[in-house]
Tab-separated table of C-alpha atoms and ligand atoms in Angstrom:
chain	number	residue	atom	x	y	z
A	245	UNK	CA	-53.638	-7.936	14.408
A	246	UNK	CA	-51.434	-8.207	11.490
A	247	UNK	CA	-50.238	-5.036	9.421
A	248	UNK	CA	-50.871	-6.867	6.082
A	249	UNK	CA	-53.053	-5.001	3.567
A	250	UNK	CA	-56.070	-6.984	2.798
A	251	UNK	CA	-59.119	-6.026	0.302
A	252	UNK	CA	-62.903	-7.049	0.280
A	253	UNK	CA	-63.958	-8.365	-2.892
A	254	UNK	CA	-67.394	-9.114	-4.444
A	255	UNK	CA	-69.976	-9.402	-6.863
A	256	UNK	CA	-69.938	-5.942	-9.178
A	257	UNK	CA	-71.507	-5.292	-12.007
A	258	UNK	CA	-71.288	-6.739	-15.633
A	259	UNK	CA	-68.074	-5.645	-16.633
A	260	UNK	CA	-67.445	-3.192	-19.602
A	261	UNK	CA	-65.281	-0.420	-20.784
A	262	UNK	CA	-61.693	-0.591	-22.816
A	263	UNK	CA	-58.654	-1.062	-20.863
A	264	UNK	CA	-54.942	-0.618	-20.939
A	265	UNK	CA	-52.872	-2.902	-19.473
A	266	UNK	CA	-49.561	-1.740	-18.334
A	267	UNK	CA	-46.450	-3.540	-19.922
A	268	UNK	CA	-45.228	-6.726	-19.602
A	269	UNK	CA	-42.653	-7.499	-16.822
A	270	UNK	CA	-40.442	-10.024	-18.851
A	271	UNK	CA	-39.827	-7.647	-21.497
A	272	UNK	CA	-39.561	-5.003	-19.088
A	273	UNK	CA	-36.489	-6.268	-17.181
A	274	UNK	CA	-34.489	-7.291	-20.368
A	275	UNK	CA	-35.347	-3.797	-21.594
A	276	UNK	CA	-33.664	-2.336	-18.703
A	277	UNK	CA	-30.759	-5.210	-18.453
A	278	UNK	CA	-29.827	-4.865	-21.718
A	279	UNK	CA	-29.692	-1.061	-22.773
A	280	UNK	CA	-27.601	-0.909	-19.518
A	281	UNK	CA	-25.378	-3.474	-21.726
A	282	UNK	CA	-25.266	-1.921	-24.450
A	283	UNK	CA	-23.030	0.918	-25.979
A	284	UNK	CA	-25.147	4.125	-26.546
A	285	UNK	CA	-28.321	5.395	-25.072
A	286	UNK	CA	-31.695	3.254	-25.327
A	287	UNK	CA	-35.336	4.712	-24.791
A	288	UNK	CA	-37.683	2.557	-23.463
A	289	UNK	CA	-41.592	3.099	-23.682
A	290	UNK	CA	-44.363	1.180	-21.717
A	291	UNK	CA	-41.670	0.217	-19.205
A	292	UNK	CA	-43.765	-1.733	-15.870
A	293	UNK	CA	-43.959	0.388	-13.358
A	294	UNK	CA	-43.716	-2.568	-11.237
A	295	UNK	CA	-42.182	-2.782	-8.094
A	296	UNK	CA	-39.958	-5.796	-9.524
A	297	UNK	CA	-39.208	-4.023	-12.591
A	298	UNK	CA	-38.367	-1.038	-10.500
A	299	UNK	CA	-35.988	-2.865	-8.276
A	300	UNK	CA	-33.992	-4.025	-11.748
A	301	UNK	CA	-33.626	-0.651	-12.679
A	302	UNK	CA	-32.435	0.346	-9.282
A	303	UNK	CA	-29.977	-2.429	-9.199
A	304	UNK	CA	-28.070	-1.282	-12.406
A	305	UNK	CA	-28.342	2.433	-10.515
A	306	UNK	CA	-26.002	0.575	-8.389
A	307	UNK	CA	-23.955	-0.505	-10.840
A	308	UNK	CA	-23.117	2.710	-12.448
A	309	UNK	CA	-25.644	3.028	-15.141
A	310	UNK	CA	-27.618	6.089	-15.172
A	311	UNK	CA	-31.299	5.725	-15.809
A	312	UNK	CA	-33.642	8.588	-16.098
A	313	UNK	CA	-37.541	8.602	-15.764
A	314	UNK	CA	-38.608	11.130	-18.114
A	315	UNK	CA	-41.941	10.481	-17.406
A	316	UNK	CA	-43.575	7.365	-16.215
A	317	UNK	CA	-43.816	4.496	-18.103
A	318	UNK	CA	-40.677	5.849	-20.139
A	319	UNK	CA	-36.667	5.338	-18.895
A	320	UNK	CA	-33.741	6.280	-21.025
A	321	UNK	CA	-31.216	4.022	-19.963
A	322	UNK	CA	-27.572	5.455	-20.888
A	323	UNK	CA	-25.848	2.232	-21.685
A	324	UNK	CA	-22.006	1.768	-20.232
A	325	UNK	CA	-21.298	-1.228	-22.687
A	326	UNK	CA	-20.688	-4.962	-21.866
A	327	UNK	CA	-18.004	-4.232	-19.815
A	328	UNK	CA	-18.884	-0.678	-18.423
A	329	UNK	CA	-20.557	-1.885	-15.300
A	330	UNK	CA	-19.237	-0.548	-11.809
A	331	UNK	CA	-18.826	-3.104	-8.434
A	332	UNK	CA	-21.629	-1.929	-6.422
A	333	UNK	CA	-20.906	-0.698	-2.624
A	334	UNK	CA	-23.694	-2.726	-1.099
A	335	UNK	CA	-26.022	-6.115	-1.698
A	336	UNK	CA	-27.997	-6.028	-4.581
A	337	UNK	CA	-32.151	-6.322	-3.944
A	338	UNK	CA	-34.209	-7.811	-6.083
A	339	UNK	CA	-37.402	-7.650	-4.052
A	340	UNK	CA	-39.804	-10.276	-5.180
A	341	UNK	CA	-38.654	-11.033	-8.712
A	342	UNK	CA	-37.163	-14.711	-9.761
A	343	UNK	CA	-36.372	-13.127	-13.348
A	344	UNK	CA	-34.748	-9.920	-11.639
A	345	UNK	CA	-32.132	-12.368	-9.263
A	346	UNK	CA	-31.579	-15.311	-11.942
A	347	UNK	CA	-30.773	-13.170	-15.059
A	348	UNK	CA	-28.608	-10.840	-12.835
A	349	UNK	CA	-26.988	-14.167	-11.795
A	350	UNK	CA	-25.766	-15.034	-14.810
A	351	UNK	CA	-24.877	-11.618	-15.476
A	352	UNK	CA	-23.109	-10.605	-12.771
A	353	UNK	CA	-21.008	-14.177	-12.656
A	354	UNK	CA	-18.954	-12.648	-15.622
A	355	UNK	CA	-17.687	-9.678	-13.834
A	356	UNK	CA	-14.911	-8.583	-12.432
A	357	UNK	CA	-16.333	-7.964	-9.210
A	358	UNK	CA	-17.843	-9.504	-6.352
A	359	UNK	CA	-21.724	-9.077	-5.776
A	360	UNK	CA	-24.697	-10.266	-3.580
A	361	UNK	CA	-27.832	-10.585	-4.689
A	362	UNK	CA	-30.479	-10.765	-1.763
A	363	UNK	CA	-34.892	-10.738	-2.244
A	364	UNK	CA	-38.021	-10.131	-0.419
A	365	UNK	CA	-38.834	-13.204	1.827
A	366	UNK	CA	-40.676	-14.999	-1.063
A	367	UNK	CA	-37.710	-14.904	-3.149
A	368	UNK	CA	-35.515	-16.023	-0.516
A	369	UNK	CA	-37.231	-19.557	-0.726
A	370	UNK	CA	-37.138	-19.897	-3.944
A	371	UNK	CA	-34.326	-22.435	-6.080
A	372	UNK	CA	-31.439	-20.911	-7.275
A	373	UNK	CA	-29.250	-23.755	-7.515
A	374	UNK	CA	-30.916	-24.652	-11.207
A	375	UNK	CA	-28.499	-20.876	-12.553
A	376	UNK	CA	-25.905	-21.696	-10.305
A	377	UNK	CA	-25.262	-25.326	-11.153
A	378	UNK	CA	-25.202	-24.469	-15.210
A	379	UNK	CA	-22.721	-21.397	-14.446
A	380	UNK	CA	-20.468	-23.241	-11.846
A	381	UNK	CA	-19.967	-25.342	-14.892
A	382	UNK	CA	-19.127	-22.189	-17.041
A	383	UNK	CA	-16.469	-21.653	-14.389
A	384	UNK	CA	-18.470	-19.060	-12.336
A	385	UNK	CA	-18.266	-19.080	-8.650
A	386	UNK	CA	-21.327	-18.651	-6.348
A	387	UNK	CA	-22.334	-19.100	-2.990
A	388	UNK	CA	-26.160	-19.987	-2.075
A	389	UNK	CA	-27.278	-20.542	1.598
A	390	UNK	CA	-28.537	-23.796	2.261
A	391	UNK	CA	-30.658	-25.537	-0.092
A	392	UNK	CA	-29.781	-23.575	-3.244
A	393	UNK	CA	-31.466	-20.846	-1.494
A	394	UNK	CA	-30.544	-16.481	-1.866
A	395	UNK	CA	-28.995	-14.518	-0.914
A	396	UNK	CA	-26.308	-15.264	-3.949
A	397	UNK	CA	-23.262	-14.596	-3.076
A	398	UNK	CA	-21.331	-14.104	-6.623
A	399	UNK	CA	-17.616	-13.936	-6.440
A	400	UNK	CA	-16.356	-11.851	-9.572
A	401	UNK	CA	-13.469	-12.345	-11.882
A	402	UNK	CA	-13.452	-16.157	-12.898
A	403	UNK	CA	-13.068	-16.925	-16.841
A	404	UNK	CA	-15.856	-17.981	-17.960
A	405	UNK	CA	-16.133	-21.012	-20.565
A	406	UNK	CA	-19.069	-21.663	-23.141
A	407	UNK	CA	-21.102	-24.661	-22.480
A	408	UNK	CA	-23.649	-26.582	-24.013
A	409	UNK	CA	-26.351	-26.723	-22.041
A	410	UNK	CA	-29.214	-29.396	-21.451
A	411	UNK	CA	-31.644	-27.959	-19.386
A	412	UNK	CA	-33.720	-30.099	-16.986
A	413	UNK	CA	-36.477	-27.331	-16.301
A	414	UNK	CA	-38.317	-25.713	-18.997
A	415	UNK	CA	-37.398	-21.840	-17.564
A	416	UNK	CA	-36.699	-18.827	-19.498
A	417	UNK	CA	-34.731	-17.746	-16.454
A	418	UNK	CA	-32.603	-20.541	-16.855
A	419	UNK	CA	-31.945	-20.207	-20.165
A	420	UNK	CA	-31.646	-16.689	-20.003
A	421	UNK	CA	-29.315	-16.382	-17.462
A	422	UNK	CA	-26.906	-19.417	-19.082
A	423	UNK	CA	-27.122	-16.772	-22.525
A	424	UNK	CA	-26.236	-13.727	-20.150
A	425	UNK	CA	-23.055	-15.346	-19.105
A	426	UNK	CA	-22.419	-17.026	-22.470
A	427	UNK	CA	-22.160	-13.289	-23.701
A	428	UNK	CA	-19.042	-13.088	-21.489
A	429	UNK	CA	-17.496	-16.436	-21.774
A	430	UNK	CA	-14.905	-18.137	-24.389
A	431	UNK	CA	-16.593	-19.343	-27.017
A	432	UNK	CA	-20.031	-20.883	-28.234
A	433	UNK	CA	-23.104	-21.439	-25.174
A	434	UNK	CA	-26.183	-23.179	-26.305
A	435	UNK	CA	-29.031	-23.646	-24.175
A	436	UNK	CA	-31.650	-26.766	-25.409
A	437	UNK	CA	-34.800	-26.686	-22.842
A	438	UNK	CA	-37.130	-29.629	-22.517
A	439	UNK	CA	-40.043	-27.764	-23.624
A	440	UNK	CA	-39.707	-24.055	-25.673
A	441	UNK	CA	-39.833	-21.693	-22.941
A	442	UNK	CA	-40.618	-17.431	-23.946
A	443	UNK	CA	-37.719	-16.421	-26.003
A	444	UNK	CA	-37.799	-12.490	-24.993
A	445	UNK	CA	-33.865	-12.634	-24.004
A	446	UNK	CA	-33.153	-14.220	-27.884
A	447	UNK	CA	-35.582	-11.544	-29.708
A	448	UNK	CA	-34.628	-8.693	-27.710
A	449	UNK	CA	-30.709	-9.443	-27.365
A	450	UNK	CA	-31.026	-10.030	-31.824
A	451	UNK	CA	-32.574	-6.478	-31.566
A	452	UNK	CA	-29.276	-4.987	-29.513
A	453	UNK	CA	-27.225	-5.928	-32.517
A	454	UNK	CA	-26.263	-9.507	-30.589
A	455	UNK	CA	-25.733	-12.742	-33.345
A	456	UNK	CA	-27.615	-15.509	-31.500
A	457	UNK	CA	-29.151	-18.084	-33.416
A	458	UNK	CA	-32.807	-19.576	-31.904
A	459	UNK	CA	-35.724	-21.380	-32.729
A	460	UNK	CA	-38.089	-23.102	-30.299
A	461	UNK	CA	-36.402	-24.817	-27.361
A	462	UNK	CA	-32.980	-23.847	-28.464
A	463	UNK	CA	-30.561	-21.032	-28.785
A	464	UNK	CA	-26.843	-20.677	-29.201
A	465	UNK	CA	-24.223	-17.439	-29.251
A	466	UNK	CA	-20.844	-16.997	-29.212
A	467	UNK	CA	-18.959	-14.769	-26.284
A	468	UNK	CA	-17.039	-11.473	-26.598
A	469	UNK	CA	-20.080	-9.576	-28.506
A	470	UNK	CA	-20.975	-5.688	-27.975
A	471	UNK	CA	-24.704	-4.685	-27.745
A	472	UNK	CA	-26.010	-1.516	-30.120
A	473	UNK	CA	-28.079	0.470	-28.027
A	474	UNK	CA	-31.952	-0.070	-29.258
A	475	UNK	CA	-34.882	1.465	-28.534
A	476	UNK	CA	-37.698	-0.637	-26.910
A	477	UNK	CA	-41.445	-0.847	-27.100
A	478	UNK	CA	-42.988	-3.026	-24.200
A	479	UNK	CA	-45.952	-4.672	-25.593
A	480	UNK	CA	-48.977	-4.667	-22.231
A	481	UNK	CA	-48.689	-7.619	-20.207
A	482	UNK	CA	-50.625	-10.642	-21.276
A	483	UNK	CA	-50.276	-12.270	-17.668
A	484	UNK	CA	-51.777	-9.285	-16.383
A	485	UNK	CA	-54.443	-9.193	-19.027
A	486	UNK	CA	-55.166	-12.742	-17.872
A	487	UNK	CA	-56.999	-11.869	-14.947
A	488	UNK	CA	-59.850	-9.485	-16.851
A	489	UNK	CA	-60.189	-12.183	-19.879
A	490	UNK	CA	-61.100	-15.104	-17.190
A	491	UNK	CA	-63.611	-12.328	-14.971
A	492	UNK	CA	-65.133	-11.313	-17.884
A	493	UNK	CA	-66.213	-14.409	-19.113
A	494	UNK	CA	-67.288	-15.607	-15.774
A	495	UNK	CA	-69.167	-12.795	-14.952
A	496	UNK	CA	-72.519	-12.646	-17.138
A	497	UNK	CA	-72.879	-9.649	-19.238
A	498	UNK	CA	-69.532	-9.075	-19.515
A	499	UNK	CA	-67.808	-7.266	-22.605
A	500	UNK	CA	-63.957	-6.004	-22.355
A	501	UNK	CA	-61.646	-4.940	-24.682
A	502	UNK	CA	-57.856	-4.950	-23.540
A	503	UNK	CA	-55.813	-2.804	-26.247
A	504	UNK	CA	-52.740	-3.985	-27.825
A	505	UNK	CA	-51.987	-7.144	-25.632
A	506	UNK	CA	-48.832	-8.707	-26.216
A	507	UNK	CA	-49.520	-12.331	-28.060
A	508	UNK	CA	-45.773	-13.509	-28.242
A	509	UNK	CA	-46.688	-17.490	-28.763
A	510	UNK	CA	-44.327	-18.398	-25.791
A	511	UNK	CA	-47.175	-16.682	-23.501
A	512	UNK	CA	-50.834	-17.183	-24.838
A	513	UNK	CA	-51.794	-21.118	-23.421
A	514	UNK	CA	-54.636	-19.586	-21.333
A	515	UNK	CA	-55.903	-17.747	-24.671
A	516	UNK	CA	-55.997	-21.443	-25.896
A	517	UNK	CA	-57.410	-23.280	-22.768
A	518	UNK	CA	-59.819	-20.646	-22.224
A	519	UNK	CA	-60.793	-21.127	-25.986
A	520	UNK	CA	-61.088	-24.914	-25.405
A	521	UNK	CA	-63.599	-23.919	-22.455
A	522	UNK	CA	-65.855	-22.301	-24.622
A	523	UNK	CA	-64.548	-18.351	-24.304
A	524	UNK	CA	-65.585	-15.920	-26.621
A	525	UNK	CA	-62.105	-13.685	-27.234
A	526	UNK	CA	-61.518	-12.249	-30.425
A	527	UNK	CA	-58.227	-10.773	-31.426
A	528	UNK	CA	-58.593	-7.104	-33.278
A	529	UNK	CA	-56.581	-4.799	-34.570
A	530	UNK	CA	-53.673	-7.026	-34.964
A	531	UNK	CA	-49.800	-4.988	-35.114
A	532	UNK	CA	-46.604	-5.246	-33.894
A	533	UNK	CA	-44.724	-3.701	-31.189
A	534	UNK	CA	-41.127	-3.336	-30.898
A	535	UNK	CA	-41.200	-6.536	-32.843
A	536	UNK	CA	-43.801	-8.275	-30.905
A	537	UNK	CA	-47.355	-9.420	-31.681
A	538	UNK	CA	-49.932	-7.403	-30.164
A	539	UNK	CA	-53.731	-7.013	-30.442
A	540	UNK	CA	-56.745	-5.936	-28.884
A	541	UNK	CA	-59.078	-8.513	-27.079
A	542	UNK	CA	-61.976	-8.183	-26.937
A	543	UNK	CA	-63.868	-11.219	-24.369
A	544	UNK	CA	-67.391	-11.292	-23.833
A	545	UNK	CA	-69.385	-13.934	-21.376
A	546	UNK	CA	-69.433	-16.792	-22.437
A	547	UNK	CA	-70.478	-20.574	-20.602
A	548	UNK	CA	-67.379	-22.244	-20.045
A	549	UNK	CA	-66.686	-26.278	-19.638
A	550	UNK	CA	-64.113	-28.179	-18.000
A	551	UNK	CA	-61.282	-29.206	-19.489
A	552	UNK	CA	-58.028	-31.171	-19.342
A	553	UNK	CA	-55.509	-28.996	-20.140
A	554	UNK	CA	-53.373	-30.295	-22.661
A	555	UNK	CA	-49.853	-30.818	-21.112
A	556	UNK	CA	-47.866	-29.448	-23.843
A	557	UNK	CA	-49.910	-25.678	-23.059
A	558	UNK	CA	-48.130	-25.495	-19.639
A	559	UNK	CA	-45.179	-23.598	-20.117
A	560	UNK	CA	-47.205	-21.129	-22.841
A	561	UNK	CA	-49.361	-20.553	-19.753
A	562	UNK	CA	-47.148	-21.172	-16.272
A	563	UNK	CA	-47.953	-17.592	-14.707
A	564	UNK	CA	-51.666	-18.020	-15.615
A	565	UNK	CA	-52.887	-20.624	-13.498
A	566	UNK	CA	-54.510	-18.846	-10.742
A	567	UNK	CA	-56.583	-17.051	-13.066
A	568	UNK	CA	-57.306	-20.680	-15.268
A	569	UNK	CA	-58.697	-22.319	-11.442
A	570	UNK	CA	-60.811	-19.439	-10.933
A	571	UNK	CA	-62.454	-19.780	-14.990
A	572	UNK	CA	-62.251	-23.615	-13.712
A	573	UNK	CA	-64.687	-23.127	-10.555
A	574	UNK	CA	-67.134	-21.763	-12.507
A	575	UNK	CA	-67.002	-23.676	-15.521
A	576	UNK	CA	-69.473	-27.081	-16.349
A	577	UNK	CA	-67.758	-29.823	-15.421
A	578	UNK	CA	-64.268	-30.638	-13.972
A	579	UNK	CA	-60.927	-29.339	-14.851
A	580	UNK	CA	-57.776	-31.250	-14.720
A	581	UNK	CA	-54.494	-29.858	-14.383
A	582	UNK	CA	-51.203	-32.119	-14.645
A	583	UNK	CA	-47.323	-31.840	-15.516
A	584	UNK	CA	-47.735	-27.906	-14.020
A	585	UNK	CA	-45.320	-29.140	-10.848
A	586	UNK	CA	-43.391	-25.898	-11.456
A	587	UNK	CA	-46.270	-23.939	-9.529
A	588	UNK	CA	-44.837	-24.975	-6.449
A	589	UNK	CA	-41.926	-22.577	-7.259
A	590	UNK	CA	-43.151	-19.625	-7.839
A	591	UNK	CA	-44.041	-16.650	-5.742
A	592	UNK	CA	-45.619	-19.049	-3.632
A	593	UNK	CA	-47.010	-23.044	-4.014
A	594	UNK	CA	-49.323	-22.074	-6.869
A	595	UNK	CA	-50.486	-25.578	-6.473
A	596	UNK	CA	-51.324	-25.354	-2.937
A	597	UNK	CA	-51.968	-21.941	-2.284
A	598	UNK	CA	-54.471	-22.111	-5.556
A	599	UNK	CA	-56.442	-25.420	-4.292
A	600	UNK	CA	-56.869	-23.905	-0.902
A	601	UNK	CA	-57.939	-20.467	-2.015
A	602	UNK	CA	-60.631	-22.015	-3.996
A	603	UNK	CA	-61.670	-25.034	-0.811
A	604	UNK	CA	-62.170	-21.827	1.301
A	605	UNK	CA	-64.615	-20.539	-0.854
A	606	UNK	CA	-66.639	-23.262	-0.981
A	607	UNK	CA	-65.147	-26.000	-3.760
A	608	UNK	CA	-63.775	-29.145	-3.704
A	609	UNK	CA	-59.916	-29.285	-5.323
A	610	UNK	CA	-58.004	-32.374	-5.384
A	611	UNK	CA	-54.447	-31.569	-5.569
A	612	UNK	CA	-51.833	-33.851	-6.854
A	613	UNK	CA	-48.063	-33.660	-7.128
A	614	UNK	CA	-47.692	-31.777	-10.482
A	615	UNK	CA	-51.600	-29.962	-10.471
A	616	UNK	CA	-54.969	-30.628	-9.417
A	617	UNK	CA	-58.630	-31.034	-10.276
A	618	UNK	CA	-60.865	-28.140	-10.115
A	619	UNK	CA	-64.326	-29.300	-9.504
A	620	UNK	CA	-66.796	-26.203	-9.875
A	621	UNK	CA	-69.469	-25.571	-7.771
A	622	UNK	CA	-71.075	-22.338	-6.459
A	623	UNK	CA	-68.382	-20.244	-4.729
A	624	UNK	CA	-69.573	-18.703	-1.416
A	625	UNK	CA	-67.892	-15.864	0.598
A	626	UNK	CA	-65.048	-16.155	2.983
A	627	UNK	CA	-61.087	-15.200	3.726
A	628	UNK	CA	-57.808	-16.139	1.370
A	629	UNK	CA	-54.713	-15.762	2.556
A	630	UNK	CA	-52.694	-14.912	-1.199
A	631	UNK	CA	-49.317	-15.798	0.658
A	632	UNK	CA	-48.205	-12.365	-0.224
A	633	UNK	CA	-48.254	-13.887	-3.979
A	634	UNK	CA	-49.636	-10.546	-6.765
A	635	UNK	CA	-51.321	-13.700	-9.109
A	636	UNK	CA	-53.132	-15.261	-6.161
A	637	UNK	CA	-54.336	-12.150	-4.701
A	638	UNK	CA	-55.828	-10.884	-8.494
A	639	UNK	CA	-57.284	-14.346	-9.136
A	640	UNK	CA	-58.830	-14.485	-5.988
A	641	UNK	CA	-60.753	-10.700	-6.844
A	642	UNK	CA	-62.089	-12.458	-9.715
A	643	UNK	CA	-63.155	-15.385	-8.059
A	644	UNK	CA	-64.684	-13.041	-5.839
A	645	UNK	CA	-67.178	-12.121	-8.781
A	646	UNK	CA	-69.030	-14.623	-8.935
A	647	UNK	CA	-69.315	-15.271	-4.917
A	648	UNK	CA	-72.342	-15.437	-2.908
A	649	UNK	CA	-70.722	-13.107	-0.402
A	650	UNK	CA	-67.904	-11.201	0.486
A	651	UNK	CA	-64.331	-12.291	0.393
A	652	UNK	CA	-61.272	-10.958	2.025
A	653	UNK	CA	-58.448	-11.351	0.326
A	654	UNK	CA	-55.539	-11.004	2.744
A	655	UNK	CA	-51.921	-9.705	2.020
A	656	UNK	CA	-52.205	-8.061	-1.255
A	657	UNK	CA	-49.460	-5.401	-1.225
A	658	UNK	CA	-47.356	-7.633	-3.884
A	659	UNK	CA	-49.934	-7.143	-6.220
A	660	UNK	CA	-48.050	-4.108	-7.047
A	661	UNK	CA	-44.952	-5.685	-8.125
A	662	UNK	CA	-46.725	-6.562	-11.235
A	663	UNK	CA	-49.881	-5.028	-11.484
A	664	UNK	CA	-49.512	-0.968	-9.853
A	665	UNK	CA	-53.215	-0.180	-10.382
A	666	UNK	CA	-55.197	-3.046	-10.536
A	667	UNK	CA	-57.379	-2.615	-7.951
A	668	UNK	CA	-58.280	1.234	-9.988
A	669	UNK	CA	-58.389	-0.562	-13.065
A	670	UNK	CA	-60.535	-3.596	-11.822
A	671	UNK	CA	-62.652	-1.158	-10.087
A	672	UNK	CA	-63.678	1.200	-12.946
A	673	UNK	CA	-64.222	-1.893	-14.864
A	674	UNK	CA	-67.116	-3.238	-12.481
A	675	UNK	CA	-65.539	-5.451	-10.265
A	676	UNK	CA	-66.755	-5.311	-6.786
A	677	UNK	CA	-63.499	-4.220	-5.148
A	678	UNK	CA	-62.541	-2.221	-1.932
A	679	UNK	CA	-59.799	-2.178	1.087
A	680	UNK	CA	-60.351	-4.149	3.801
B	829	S3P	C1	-40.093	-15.411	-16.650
B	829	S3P	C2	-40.044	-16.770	-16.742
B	829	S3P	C3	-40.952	-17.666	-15.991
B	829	S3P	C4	-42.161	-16.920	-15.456
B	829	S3P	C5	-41.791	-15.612	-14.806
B	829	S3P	C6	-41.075	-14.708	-15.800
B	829	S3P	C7	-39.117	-14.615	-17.415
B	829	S3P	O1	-40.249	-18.213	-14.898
B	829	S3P	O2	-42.851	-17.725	-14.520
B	829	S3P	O3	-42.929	-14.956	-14.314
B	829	S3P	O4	-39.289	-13.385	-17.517
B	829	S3P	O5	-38.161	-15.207	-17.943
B	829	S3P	P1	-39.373	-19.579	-15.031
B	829	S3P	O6	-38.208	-19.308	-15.882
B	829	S3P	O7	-38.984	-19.894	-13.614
B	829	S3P	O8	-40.340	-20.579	-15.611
C-alpha cells in the first residue's frame, strides 16, 4: 500500500454559487522576491498561500529578510535592498516550484555568496541548464548534476556582465531570471523570447521603481539599479480559475461566477480556446488590481466543439492544458493540440500524463511529439495516477464530472502547492468530491 493521498471524484450536482479564487502564484513569488529586494518595507495582499509560494518566502527567511504574516493571505516583507541579502547556513528548498528555483537562480548568481538550491523530486527532473547556460554567459558560475538537472549549486561572487539575450524557449522563467541577474551585472541585459511570454517580472519590477523598458517578447534594463519598496495587490489566479470555467461548462446546468480573476493577456489562451469551443464566459465588473486586469467571470453550460488550437495561443495558455483535454473529451468533435512540446517539462509530462489520464477513463488520445488529439467520447469511471502533478490531479476532478462512475484520482497532495482549498472550494461548488 502506498502512503499517497488519493481522492474519489464524481458526478455532483449542477454547479453554482460565487467563488474566490486565491491569488495567482506568478505574481505571488515576484511579490515576495522583490520587496525582499527592495529598500523599505512592502505589504503584500492576496499573497498564495501555496506551498510553492510559501517555500519562496521561506527561502528569503534564510537569507536574512524578515517576513511577517499578519494574517493570511497578507506578508509584510521588510526589504534589505539589492544588496542586503545574507549567505544562508544551509541548501535552499524550493519544493515543487520551477519559477521559485529559476528566478532564485538568476538571483542568487549575482551574490557574493555561495548557495544551493535543491526541490521536491518533480523539480529535481526538471531542465535547468536553459538559466544556467544564459548566466554562465553573464559570467555566473553554476553547477547542475547531470543533465542540467538540480540541485544548483551557485558559486557566489563572479562579476557579472550584461548580455543580450536570444532566447530559444518561450519561458518567463527564463527571461526572468536573465533580468534578475541583469539587475546586478555591468551594463545593459535584454532578453528577446521567440514568442511573448507573461511579463509579471517587467510590470512588477517598473512598479519597484526599476527603469526597464518592455513590450511583447522583449525587455531590456541596465545593472546597478535600487528597488523602492511597493505595495502589492495579487490579482486571483487565472490558472486556478481554469479548472471551474472548463467544469462548469461541461457539466449541464452549470452557472459560476469567479470574482476579480486576473486577465493579464500573457495568461488568458484558454479564455480564447474555450471561446472558440462554444463557452459561454462573460467578463463583469471589469478593474484593476495592483495594476493588473481583473474581472469577474461568470461561465454558464454551454455545448462545446472541437477545435484546433491555434498555435500562437500556447504560451497565453501553457499551464492550462489539463483543464483544455478535459473541456476536449467532452466536446463535439476532435481537438488537436500541436507546438505545446513544453508540457513535457513541467511538473510532470503534461503530454503524457494528460493523454493517459484521459485513455484510462475511457477515450482515445493520440499523442504526438509536441501535443495530441483529444477525441471525445463518454468518459467512464476508473483510477489516474496525477504523477504527484496539482494541474493533473484538478483536471482530472473535473473530468470526473461528467463520468459514468467513480474515479480515483491518486497522489493529490501537490494540489496544495497551488491550489490550498480546492477540494473545499470544488466541493461547496457541487462537484462530486471526497478522500479516498
Ligand atoms: C511561470 C512561467 C511558466 C509557467 C509557470 C509559471 C512564471 O513556466 O508554466 O507555471 O511564473 O514565470 P515557463 O517559464 O517554464 O514556461
Amino acid at each position: 500500500m502506498s502512503d499517497k493521498q488519493n481522492w474519489t471524484a464524481s458526478r455532483g450536482r449542477p454547479l453554482s454559487g460565487t467563488l474566490d479564487i486565491p491569488g495567482d502564484k506568478s505574481v505571488s513569488h515576484r511579490a515576495v522576491m522583490f520587496a525582499a529586494l527592495a529598500d523599505g518595507v512592502s505589504k503584500i495582499d492576496g499573497f498564495l498561500e501555496g506551498e510553492d509560494t510559501r517555500a519562496t518566502a521561506k527561502v528569503f527567511s534564510q537569507l536574512g529578510v524578515k517576513i511577517e504574516t499578519p494574517s493570511p493571505s497578507r506578508r509584510i516583507v521588510h526589504g534589505v535592498g539589492v544588496d542586503g541579502l545574507k549567505a544562508p547556513s544551509a541548501p535552499l528548498d524550493c519544493g515543487n516550484a520551477g519559477t521559485g528555483m529559476r528566478l532564485l537562480a538568476g538571483l542568487l548568481a549575482a551574490q557574493p555568496f555561495d548557495s544551493v538550491l535543491v526541490g521536491d523530486e518533480s523539480l529535481s527532473k526538471r531542465p535547468m541548464r536553459r538559466v544556467s547556460a544564459p548566466l554562465a554567459e553573464m559570467g555566473a558560475r553554476i553547477d547542475t548534476e547531470e543533465g542540467g538537472l538540480p540541485p544548483l549549486r551557485i558559486h557566489g561572487g563572479h562579476a557579472l556582465r550584461g548580455i543580450d539575450f536570444v532566447s530559444p524557449v518561450a519561458s518567463a522563467q527564463v527571461k526572468s531570471a536573465v533580468l534578475l541577474a541583469g539587475l546586478y551585472a555591468e551594463g545593459e541585459t535584454s532578453v528577446r523570447e521567440p514568442h511573448p511570454t507573461r511579463d509579471y517580472t517587467e510590470r512588477m519590477l517598473s512598479a519597484f521603481g526599476v527603469d526597464i523598458e518592455f513590450s511583447p517578447g522583449y525587455a531590456k534594463l541596465r545593472g546597478g539599479q535600487r528597488l523602492r519598496a511597493t505595495d502589492i495587490a495579487v490579482p486571483a489566479d487565472f490558472s486556478s480559475a481554469a479548472f471551474f470555467l472548463v467544469a462548469a461548462s461541461i457539466v449541464p446546468g452549470s452557472e459560476l461566477r469567479l470574482r476579480a480573476v486576473g486577465l493579464n493577456p500573457r495568461r488568458t489562451g484558454l479564455l480564447a480556446a474555450l471561446r472558440l469551443m462554444g463557452a459561454d464566459i462573460r467578463e463583469e465588473n471589469p478593474s484593476s488590481h495592483g495594476g493588473e486586469p481583473v474581472a469577474d467571470l461568470v461561465v454558464r453550460h454551454a455545448p462545446l466543439r472541437g477545435i484546433e488550437v491555434p498555435e500562437a495561443l500556447v504560451p497565453d495558455m501553457i499551464d492550462e492544458f489539463p483543464a483544455l483535454f478535459v473541456a476536449a473529451a467532452c466536446a463535439e468533435g476532435p481537438t488537436v493540440v500541436r507546438g505545446a512540446a513544453e508540457l513535457r517539462v513541467k511538473e510532470s509530462d503534461r503530454l503524457a500524463v494528460m493523454s493517459a489520464a484521459l485513455r484510462a477513463l475511457g477515450l482515445r488520445v493520440d499523442e504526438t511529439e509536441d501535443g495530441a488529439t483529444i477525441h471525445p467520447g463518454s468518459l467512464q469511471g476508473g483510477r489516474v495516477d496525477s504523477h504527484g502533478d496539482h494541474r493533473i490531479a484538478m483536471a482530472t476532478v473535473v473530468a470526473a464530472q461528467m463520468a459514468a462512475g467513480e474515479v480515483v484520482v491518486e497522489d493529490v497532495a501537490n494540489v496544495a502547492t497551488s491550489f490550498p482549498g480546492f477540494d473545499a472550494l470544488a466541493g461547496g461548488a457541487g462537484f462530486g468530491l471526497r478522500n479516498a
